[in-house]
Amino acid sequence: MAQPVSGTKAVSQQEKITQLERHYARCFTSSDGRAVLADLMQTCFVHQSTYVPGCTDATLINEGCRRVFLRIAAMTRMEMSKVYLERDKHPAGGTS
């Protein structure tokens, strides 16, 4: 593996994370990104249980789906309390 050339600055792990957070923010804080997040909230078990009685495999698949949304929320520094407040304003089956 190549070593950094003397005098060059190696990118730290924290800098890589910060840069990745900026990428996530650009994707998901635009109006299009917010629309995608709203859809993901409906399909990724954000407001419902992932548990499927008698089917561990389905439960694990559902939990994986939910984990993807939670990763996006964490990387965009989404305040989950706001997500739940929004859910309470617009219960399932209600209109926006």
PDB file of C-alpha atoms in Angstrom:
ATOM      1  CA  MET A   1       0.000   0.000   0.000  1.00  0.00           C
ATOM      2  CA  ALA A   2       1.348   3.422  -0.931  1.00  0.00           C
ATOM      3  CA  GLN A   3       2.340   5.788   1.846  1.00  0.00           C
ATOM      4  CA  PRO A   4       1.378   9.493   1.707  1.00  0.00           C
ATOM      5  CA  VAL A   5       4.026  11.658   0.106  1.00  0.00           C
ATOM      6  CA  SER A   6       5.902  13.716   2.659  1.00  0.00           C
ATOM      7  CA  GLY A   7       4.339  17.155   2.987  1.00  0.00           C
ATOM      8  CA  THR A   8       0.846  16.063   1.910  1.00  0.00           C
ATOM      9  CA  LYS A   9      -1.983  15.995   4.358  1.00  0.00           C
ATOM     10  CA  ALA A  10      -3.664  12.646   4.801  1.00  0.00           C
ATOM     11  CA  VAL A  11      -7.437  12.930   5.178  1.00  0.00           C
ATOM     12  CA  SER A  12      -8.449  11.929   8.681  1.00  0.00           C
ATOM     13  CA  GLN A  13     -11.305   9.559   9.399  1.00  0.00           C
ATOM     14  CA  GLN A  14     -13.270  12.436  10.971  1.00  0.00           C
ATOM     15  CA  GLU A  15     -12.795  14.572   7.852  1.00  0.00           C
ATOM     16  CA  LYS A  16     -14.083  11.683   5.718  1.00  0.00           C
ATOM     17  CA  ILE A  17     -17.172  11.368   7.929  1.00  0.00           C
ATOM     18  CA  THR A  18     -17.789  15.115   7.827  1.00  0.00           C
ATOM     19  CA  GLN A  19     -17.512  15.099   4.038  1.00  0.00           C
ATOM     20  CA  LEU A  20     -19.899  12.148   3.809  1.00  0.00           C
ATOM     21  CA  GLU A  21     -22.386  13.957   6.067  1.00  0.00           C
ATOM     22  CA  ARG A  22     -22.286  16.918   3.658  1.00  0.00           C
ATOM     23  CA  HIS A  23     -23.027  14.547   0.748  1.00  0.00           C
ATOM     24  CA  TYR A  24     -26.005  13.079   2.604  1.00  0.00           C
ATOM     25  CA  ALA A  25     -27.252  16.566   3.492  1.00  0.00           C
ATOM     26  CA  ARG A  26     -27.097  17.714  -0.137  1.00  0.00           C
ATOM     27  CA  CYS A  27     -29.082  14.654  -1.206  1.00  0.00           C
ATOM     28  CA  PHE A  28     -31.755  14.676   1.473  1.00  0.00           C
ATOM     29  CA  THR A  29     -32.313  18.302   2.503  1.00  0.00           C
ATOM     30  CA  SER A  30     -33.507  19.509  -0.898  1.00  0.00           C
ATOM     31  CA  SER A  31     -37.250  19.479  -1.605  1.00  0.00           C
ATOM     32  CA  ASP A  32     -36.776  16.326  -3.712  1.00  0.00           C
ATOM     33  CA  GLY A  33     -34.750  14.724  -0.940  1.00  0.00           C
ATOM     34  CA  ARG A  34     -37.412  15.537   1.649  1.00  0.00           C
ATOM     35  CA  ALA A  35     -40.026  13.923  -0.600  1.00  0.00           C
ATOM     36  CA  VAL A  36     -37.868  10.786  -0.824  1.00  0.00           C
ATOM     37  CA  LEU A  37     -37.441  10.765   2.967  1.00  0.00           C
ATOM     38  CA  ALA A  38     -41.205  11.072   3.442  1.00  0.00           C
ATOM     39  CA  ASP A  39     -41.667   8.025   1.224  1.00  0.00           C
ATOM     40  CA  LEU A  40     -38.942   6.116   3.068  1.00  0.00           C
ATOM     41  CA  MET A  41     -40.627   6.913   6.382  1.00  0.00           C
ATOM     42  CA  GLN A  42     -43.754   5.199   5.075  1.00  0.00           C
ATOM     43  CA  THR A  43     -41.947   2.132   3.738  1.00  0.00           C
ATOM     44  CA  CYS A  44     -39.032   1.673   6.155  1.00  0.00           C
ATOM     45  CA  PHE A  45     -40.923   0.959   9.378  1.00  0.00           C
ATOM     46  CA  VAL A  46     -40.194   4.321  10.977  1.00  0.00           C
ATOM     47  CA  HIS A  47     -43.700   4.560  12.433  1.00  0.00           C
ATOM     48  CA  GLN A  48     -44.572   0.893  12.802  1.00  0.00           C
ATOM     49  CA  SER A  49     -43.188  -2.303  14.249  1.00  0.00           C
ATOM     50  CA  THR A  50     -40.767  -4.390  12.218  1.00  0.00           C
ATOM     51  CA  TYR A  51     -41.931  -7.533  13.994  1.00  0.00           C
ATOM     52  CA  VAL A  52     -43.666 -10.212  11.907  1.00  0.00           C
ATOM     53  CA  PRO A  53     -45.230 -12.858  14.191  1.00  0.00           C
ATOM     54  CA  GLY A  54     -43.766 -16.282  13.510  1.00  0.00           C
ATOM     55  CA  CYS A  55     -41.332 -15.128  10.842  1.00  0.00           C
ATOM     56  CA  THR A  56     -37.880 -14.191  12.060  1.00  0.00           C
ATOM     57  CA  ASP A  57     -36.575 -13.739   8.500  1.00  0.00           C
ATOM     58  CA  ALA A  58     -39.245 -11.159   7.612  1.00  0.00           C
ATOM     59  CA  THR A  59     -38.659  -9.352  10.898  1.00  0.00           C
ATOM     60  CA  LEU A  60     -34.919  -9.151  10.183  1.00  0.00           C
ATOM     61  CA  ILE A  61     -35.535  -7.902   6.637  1.00  0.00           C
ATOM     62  CA  ASN A  62     -37.895  -5.232   7.956  1.00  0.00           C
ATOM     63  CA  GLU A  63     -35.370  -4.220  10.612  1.00  0.00           C
ATOM     64  CA  GLY A  64     -32.683  -3.888   7.937  1.00  0.00           C
ATOM     65  CA  CYS A  65     -34.956  -1.627   5.933  1.00  0.00           C
ATOM     66  CA  ARG A  66     -35.557   0.515   9.024  1.00  0.00           C
ATOM     67  CA  ARG A  67     -31.813   0.649   9.668  1.00  0.00           C
ATOM     68  CA  VAL A  68     -31.223   2.239   6.256  1.00  0.00           C
ATOM     69  CA  PHE A  69     -33.614   5.073   7.118  1.00  0.00           C
ATOM     70  CA  LEU A  70     -31.987   5.530  10.534  1.00  0.00           C
ATOM     71  CA  ARG A  71     -28.561   5.762   8.855  1.00  0.00           C
ATOM     72  CA  ILE A  72     -29.819   8.516   6.567  1.00  0.00           C
ATOM     73  CA  ALA A  73     -31.390  10.283   9.557  1.00  0.00           C
ATOM     74  CA  ALA A  74     -28.129  10.094  11.494  1.00  0.00           C
ATOM     75  CA  MET A  75     -25.972  11.253   8.603  1.00  0.00           C
ATOM     76  CA  THR A  76     -28.238  14.231   7.902  1.00  0.00           C
ATOM     77  CA  ARG A  77     -28.493  14.945  11.636  1.00  0.00           C
ATOM     78  CA  MET A  78     -32.242  14.655  11.405  1.00  0.00           C
ATOM     79  CA  GLU A  79     -33.998  15.278  14.685  1.00  0.00           C
ATOM     80  CA  MET A  80     -36.072  12.147  15.197  1.00  0.00           C
ATOM     81  CA  SER A  81     -38.300  13.963  17.694  1.00  0.00           C
ATOM     82  CA  LYS A  82     -39.466  16.140  14.785  1.00  0.00           C
ATOM     83  CA  VAL A  83     -40.124  13.019  12.702  1.00  0.00           C
ATOM     84  CA  TYR A  84     -42.387  11.633  15.433  1.00  0.00           C
ATOM     85  CA  LEU A  85     -44.124  14.983  15.929  1.00  0.00           C
ATOM     86  CA  GLU A  86     -44.818  15.099  12.193  1.00  0.00           C
ATOM     87  CA  ARG A  87     -46.237  11.570  12.373  1.00  0.00           C
ATOM     88  CA  ASP A  88     -48.540  12.628  15.189  1.00  0.00           C
ATOM     89  CA  LYS A  89     -49.812  15.558  13.096  1.00  0.00           C
ATOM     90  CA  HIS A  90     -50.568  13.256  10.144  1.00  0.00           C
ATOM     91  CA  PRO A  91     -51.667   9.833  11.443  1.00  0.00           C
ATOM     92  CA  ALA A  92     -51.533   6.861   9.071  1.00  0.00           C
ATOM     93  CA  GLY A  93     -54.384   6.983   6.619  1.00  0.00           C
ATOM     94  CA  GLY A  94     -54.776  10.751   7.089  1.00  0.00           C
ATOM     95  CA  THR A  95     -54.195  13.391   4.480  1.00  0.00           C
ATOM     96  CA  SER A  96     -51.436  15.964   4.426  1.00  0.00           C
TER      97      SER A  96
END
